[in-house]
CSV table of C-alpha atoms in Angstrom, one decimal:
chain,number,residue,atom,x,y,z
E,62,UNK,CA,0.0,0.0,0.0
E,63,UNK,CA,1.4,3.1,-0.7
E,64,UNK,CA,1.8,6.2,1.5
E,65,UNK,CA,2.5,10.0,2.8
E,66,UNK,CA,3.9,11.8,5.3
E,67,UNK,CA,3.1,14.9,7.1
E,68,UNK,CA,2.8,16.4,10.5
E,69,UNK,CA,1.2,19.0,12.9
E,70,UNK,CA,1.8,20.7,15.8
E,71,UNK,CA,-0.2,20.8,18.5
E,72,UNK,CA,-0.4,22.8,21.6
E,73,UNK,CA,0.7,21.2,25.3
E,74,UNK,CA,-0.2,22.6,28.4
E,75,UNK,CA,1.4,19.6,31.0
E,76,UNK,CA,2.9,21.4,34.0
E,77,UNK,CA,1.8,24.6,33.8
E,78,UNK,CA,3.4,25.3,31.0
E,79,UNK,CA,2.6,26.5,27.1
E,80,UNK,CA,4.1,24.6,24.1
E,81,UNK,CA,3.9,22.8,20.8
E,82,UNK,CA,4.7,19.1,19.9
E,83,UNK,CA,5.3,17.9,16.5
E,84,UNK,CA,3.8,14.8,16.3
E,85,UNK,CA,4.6,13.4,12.6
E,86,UNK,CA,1.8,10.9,10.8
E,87,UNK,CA,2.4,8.6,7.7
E,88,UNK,CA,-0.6,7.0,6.5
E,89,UNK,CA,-1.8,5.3,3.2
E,90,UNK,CA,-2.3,6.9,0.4
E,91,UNK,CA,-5.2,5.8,-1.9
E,92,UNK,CA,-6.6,9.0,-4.0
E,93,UNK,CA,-9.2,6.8,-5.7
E,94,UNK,CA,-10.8,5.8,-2.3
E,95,UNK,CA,-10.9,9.1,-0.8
E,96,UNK,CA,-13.6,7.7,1.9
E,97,UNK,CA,-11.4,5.0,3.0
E,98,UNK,CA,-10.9,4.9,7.3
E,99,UNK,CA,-7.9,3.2,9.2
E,100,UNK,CA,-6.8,2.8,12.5
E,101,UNK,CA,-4.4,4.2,14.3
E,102,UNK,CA,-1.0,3.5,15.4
E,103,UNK,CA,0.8,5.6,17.8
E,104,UNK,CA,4.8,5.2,17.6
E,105,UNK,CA,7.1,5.9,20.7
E,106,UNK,CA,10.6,6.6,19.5
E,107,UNK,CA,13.9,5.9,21.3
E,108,UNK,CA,15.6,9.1,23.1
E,109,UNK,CA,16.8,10.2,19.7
E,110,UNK,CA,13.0,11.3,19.1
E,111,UNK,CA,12.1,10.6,14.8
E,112,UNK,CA,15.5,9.4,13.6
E,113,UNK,CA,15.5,7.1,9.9
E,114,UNK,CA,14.6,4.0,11.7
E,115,UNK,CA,12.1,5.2,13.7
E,116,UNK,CA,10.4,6.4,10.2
E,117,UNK,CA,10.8,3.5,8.3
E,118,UNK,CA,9.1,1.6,11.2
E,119,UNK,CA,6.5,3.3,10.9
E,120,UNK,CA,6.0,3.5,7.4
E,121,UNK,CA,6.0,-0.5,7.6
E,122,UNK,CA,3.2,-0.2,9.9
E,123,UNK,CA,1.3,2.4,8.1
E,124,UNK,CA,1.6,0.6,4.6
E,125,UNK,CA,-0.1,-2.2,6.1
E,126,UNK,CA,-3.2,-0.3,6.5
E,127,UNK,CA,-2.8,2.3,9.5
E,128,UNK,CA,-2.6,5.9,10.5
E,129,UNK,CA,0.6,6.1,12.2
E,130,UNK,CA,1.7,9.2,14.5
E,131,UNK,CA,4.9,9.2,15.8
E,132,UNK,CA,5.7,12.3,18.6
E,133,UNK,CA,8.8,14.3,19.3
E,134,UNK,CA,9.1,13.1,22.5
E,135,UNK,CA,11.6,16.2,23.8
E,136,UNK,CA,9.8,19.1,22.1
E,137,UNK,CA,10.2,20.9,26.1
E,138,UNK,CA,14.1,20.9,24.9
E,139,UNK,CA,14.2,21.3,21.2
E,140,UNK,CA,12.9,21.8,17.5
E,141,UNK,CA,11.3,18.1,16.7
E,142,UNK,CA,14.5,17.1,14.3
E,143,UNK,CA,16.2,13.9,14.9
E,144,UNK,CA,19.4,13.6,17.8
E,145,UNK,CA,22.0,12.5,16.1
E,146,UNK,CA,23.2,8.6,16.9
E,147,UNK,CA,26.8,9.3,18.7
E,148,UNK,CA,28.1,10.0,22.0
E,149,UNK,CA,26.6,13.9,22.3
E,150,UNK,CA,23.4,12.4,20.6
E,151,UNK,CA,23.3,9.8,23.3
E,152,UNK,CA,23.9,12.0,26.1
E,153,UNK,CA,21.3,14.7,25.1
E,154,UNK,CA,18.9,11.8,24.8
E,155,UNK,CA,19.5,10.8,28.5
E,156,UNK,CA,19.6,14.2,30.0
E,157,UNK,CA,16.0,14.6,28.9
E,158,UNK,CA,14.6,11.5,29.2
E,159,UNK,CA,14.6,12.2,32.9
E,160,UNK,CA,14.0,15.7,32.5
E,161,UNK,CA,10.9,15.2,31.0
E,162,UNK,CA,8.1,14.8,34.0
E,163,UNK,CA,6.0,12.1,33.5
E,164,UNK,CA,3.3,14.4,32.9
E,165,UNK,CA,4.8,15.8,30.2
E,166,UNK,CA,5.4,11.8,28.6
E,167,UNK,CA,1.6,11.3,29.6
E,168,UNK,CA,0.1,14.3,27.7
E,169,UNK,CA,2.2,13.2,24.8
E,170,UNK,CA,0.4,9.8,24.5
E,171,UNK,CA,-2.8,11.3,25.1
E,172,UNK,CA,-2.0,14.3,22.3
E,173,UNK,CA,-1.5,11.5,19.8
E,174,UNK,CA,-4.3,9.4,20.4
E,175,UNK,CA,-6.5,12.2,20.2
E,176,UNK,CA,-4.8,13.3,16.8
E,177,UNK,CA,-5.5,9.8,15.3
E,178,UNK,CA,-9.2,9.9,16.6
E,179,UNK,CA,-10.1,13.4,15.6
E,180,UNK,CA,-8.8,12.4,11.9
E,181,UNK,CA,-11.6,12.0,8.9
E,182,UNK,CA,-10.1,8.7,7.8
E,183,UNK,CA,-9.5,7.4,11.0
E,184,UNK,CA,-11.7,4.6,12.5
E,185,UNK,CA,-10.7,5.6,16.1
E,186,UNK,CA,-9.6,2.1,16.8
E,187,UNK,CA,-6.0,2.6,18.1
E,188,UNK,CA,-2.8,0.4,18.2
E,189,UNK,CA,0.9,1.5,19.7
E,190,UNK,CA,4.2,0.4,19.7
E,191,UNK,CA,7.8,2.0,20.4
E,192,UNK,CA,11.2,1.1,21.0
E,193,UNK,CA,13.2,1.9,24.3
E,194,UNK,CA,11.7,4.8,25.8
E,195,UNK,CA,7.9,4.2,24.8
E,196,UNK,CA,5.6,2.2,23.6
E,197,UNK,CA,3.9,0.8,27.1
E,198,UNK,CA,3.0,4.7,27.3
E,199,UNK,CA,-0.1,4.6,25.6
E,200,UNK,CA,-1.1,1.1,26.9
E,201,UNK,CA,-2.8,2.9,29.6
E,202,UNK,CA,-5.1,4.6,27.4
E,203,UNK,CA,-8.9,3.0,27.4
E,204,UNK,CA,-8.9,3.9,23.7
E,205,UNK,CA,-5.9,1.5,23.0
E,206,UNK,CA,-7.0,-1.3,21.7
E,207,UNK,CA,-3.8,-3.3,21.7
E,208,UNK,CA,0.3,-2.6,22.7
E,209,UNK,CA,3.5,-3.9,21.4
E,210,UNK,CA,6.0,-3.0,23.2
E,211,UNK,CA,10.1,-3.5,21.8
E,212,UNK,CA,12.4,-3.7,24.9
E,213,UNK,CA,10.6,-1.1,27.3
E,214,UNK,CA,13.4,0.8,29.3
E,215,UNK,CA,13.4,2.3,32.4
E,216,UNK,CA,10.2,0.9,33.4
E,217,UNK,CA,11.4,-2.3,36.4
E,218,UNK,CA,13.8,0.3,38.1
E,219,UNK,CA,11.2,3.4,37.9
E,220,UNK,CA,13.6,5.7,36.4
E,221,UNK,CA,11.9,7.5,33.4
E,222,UNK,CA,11.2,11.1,34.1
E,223,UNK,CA,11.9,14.0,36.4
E,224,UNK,CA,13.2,12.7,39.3
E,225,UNK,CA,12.9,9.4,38.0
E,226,UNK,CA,9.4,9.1,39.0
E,227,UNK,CA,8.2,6.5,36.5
E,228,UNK,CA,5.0,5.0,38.0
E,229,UNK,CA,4.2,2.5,35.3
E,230,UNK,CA,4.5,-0.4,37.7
E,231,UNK,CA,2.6,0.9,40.4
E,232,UNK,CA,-0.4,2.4,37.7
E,233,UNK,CA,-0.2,-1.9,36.8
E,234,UNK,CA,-0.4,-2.7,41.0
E,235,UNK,CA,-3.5,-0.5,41.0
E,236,UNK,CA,-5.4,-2.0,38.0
E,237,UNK,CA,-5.2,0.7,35.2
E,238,UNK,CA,-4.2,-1.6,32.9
E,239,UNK,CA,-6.4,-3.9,33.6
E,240,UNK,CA,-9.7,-3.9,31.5
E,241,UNK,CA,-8.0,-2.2,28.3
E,242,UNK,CA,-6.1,-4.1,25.8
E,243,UNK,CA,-3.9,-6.8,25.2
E,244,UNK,CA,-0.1,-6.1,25.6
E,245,UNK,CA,3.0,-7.7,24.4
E,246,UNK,CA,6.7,-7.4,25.8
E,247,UNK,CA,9.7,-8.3,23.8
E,248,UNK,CA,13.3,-8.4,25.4
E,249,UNK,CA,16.4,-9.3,24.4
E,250,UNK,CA,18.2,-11.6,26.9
E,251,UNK,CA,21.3,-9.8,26.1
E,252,UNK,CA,19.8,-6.7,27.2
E,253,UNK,CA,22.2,-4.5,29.4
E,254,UNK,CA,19.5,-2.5,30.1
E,255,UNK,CA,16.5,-4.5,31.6
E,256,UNK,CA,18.8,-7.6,33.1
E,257,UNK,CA,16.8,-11.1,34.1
E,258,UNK,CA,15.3,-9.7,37.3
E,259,UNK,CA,14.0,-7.0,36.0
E,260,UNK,CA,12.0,-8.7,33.0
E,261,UNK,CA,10.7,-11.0,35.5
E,262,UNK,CA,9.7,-7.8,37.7
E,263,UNK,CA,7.6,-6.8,34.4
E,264,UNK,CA,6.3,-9.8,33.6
E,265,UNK,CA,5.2,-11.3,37.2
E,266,UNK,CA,3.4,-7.4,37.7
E,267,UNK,CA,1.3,-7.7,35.0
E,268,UNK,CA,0.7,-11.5,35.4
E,269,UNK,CA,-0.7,-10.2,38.9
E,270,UNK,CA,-2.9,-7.8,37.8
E,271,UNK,CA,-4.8,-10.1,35.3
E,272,UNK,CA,-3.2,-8.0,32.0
E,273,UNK,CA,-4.1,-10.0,28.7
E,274,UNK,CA,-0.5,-10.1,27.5
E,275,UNK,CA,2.5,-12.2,25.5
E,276,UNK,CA,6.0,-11.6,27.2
E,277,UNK,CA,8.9,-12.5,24.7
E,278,UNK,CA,12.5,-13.2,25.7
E,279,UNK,CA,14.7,-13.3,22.7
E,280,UNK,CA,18.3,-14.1,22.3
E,281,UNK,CA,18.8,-10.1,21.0
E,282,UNK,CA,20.7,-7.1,22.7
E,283,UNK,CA,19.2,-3.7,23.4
E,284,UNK,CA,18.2,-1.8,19.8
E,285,UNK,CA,18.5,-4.8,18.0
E,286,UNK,CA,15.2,-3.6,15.6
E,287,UNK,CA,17.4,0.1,14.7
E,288,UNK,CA,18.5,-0.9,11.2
E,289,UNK,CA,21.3,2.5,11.4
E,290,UNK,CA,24.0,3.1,14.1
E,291,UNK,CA,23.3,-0.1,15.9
E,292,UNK,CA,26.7,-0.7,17.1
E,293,UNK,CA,26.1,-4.1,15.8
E,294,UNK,CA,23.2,-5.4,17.4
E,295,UNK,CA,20.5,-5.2,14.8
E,296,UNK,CA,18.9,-8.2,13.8
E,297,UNK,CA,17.0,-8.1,10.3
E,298,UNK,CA,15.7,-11.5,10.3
E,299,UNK,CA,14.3,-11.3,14.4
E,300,UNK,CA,12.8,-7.8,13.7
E,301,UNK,CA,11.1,-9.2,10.7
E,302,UNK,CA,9.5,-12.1,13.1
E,303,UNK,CA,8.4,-10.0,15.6
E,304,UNK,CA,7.2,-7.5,12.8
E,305,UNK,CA,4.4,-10.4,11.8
E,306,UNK,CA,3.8,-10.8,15.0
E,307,UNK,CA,3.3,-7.3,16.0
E,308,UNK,CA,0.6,-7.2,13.2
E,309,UNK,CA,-1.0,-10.5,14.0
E,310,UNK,CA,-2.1,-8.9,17.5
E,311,UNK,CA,-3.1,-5.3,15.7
E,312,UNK,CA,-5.2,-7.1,13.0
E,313,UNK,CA,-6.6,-9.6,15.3
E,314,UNK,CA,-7.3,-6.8,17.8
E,315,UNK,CA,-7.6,-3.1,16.4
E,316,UNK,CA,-8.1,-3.5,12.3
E,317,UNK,CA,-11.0,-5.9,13.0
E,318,UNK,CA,-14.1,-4.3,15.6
E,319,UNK,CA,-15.2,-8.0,17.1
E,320,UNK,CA,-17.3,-6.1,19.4
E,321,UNK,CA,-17.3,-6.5,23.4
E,322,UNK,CA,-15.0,-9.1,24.9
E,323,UNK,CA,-17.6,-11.8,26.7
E,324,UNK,CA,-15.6,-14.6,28.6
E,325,UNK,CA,-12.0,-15.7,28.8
E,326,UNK,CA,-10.5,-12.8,29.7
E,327,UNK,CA,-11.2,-9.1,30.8
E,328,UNK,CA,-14.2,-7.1,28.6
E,329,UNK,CA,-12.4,-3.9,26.4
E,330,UNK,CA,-14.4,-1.3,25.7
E,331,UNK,CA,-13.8,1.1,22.9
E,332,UNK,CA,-14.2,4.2,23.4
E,333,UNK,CA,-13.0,7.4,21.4
């Protein structure tokens, strides 16, 4: 399917404070169906915001069939272009990733998901994914249908955010997430960054809490889907497996409306 890019930017208000985020979308393109609706997809980038892979992720998702939006996750520090991938890239990235409140990464999630439900040729049924730094942050969202989460950082040791105040774990302990839709986790087991006891943190909390989800340990390091600058660790043949697999769970879940859940599991409403 073919498809175009464009963006807009929309005004943020999270802690107290006036702004604008650039939140980019790629979506199909089909001029001789010009009432033709897809869902949405929101995409969570690493800390080096919409770098080249991040983009060409997304197109793959949107040329299956979806609205994508992808925010510039650090639009409190700078213009929405991509950090470089080096040292100074990698630090910058850092530095604001727990600069950032939480707040700020909440309205951000919420910002996109609104974008995708307020478009013409949207359906309002909504997917996300991300790498690193996002992905589980629209999971929380009752209009998200379904999660897909590559190697979620920061989120076992509570350290995304100002102050490192990342209550992800705890929202899970309370039942946010429970009720909403289904999630998937994929680690690499080579992962320097989320070691053994902390993917079992992840996946025994949302075991707890009666989340629908898949929980994927791969033989893989950290980044091993970036396809630029990987240092070596990218994979092509894993990311296209877990690629299928991402879109079995969207088509199963968010392309198709099956209606209410009955039995087997917890009911998810849809509501945009």
């Amino acid at each position: 399917m073919l498809i175009k890019t464009s963006y807009r930017d929309v005004p943020t208000k999270a802690n107290g404070k006036s702004g604008n985020i650039r939140i980019y979308l790629v979506e199909p393109n089909l001029p001789d169906y010009p009432q033709a609706k897809f869902p949405g997809c929101v995409v969570f980038s690493e800390i080096y915001q919409v770098t080249g892979p991040v983009e060409r992720f997304a197109c793959n998702i949107a040329s299956e069939g979806y609205i994508v939006a992808l925010p510039s996750s650090f639009h409190e520090f700078e213009g929405p272009e991509a950090i470089p991938y080096d040292a100074e890239g990698t630090d910058r990235g850092n530095k604001y990733k727990i600069e950032k409140t939480v707040e700020g990464y909440d309205e951000d999630a919420t910002l996109s998901v609104d974008l995708l439900c307020s478009l013409d040729n949207c359906t309002g049924r909504i997917a996300s994914t991300g790498m690193c730094l996002g992905g589980h942050l629209c999971a929380f969202d009752p209009r998200v249908l379904a999660t897909f989460c590559y190697f979620a950082t920061d989120v076992h040791s509570a350290t995304l955010g100002k102050g490192k105040s990342d209550d992800t774990l705890i929202k899970i302990r309370k039942g946010d997430l429970s009720g909403k839709g289904e999630v998937t986790m994929v680690f690499g087991k080579q992962d320097t960054h989320v070691d053994r006891n902390g993917r079992s943190l992840i996946r025994d909390t949302l075991d707890e809490a009666g989340v629908p989800f898949s929980f994927l340990e791969v033989q893989a390091q950290h980044a091993f889907i970036r396809d630029e600058s990987s240092k070596g660790r990218w994979d092509a043949a894993l990311t296209r497996s877990l690629f299928g697999m991402m879109m079995e769970l969207f088509n199963r879940t968010v392309a198709r409306d099956l209606g209410a859940r009955v039995g087997g599991g917890a009911k998810v409403e849809h509501v945009c």
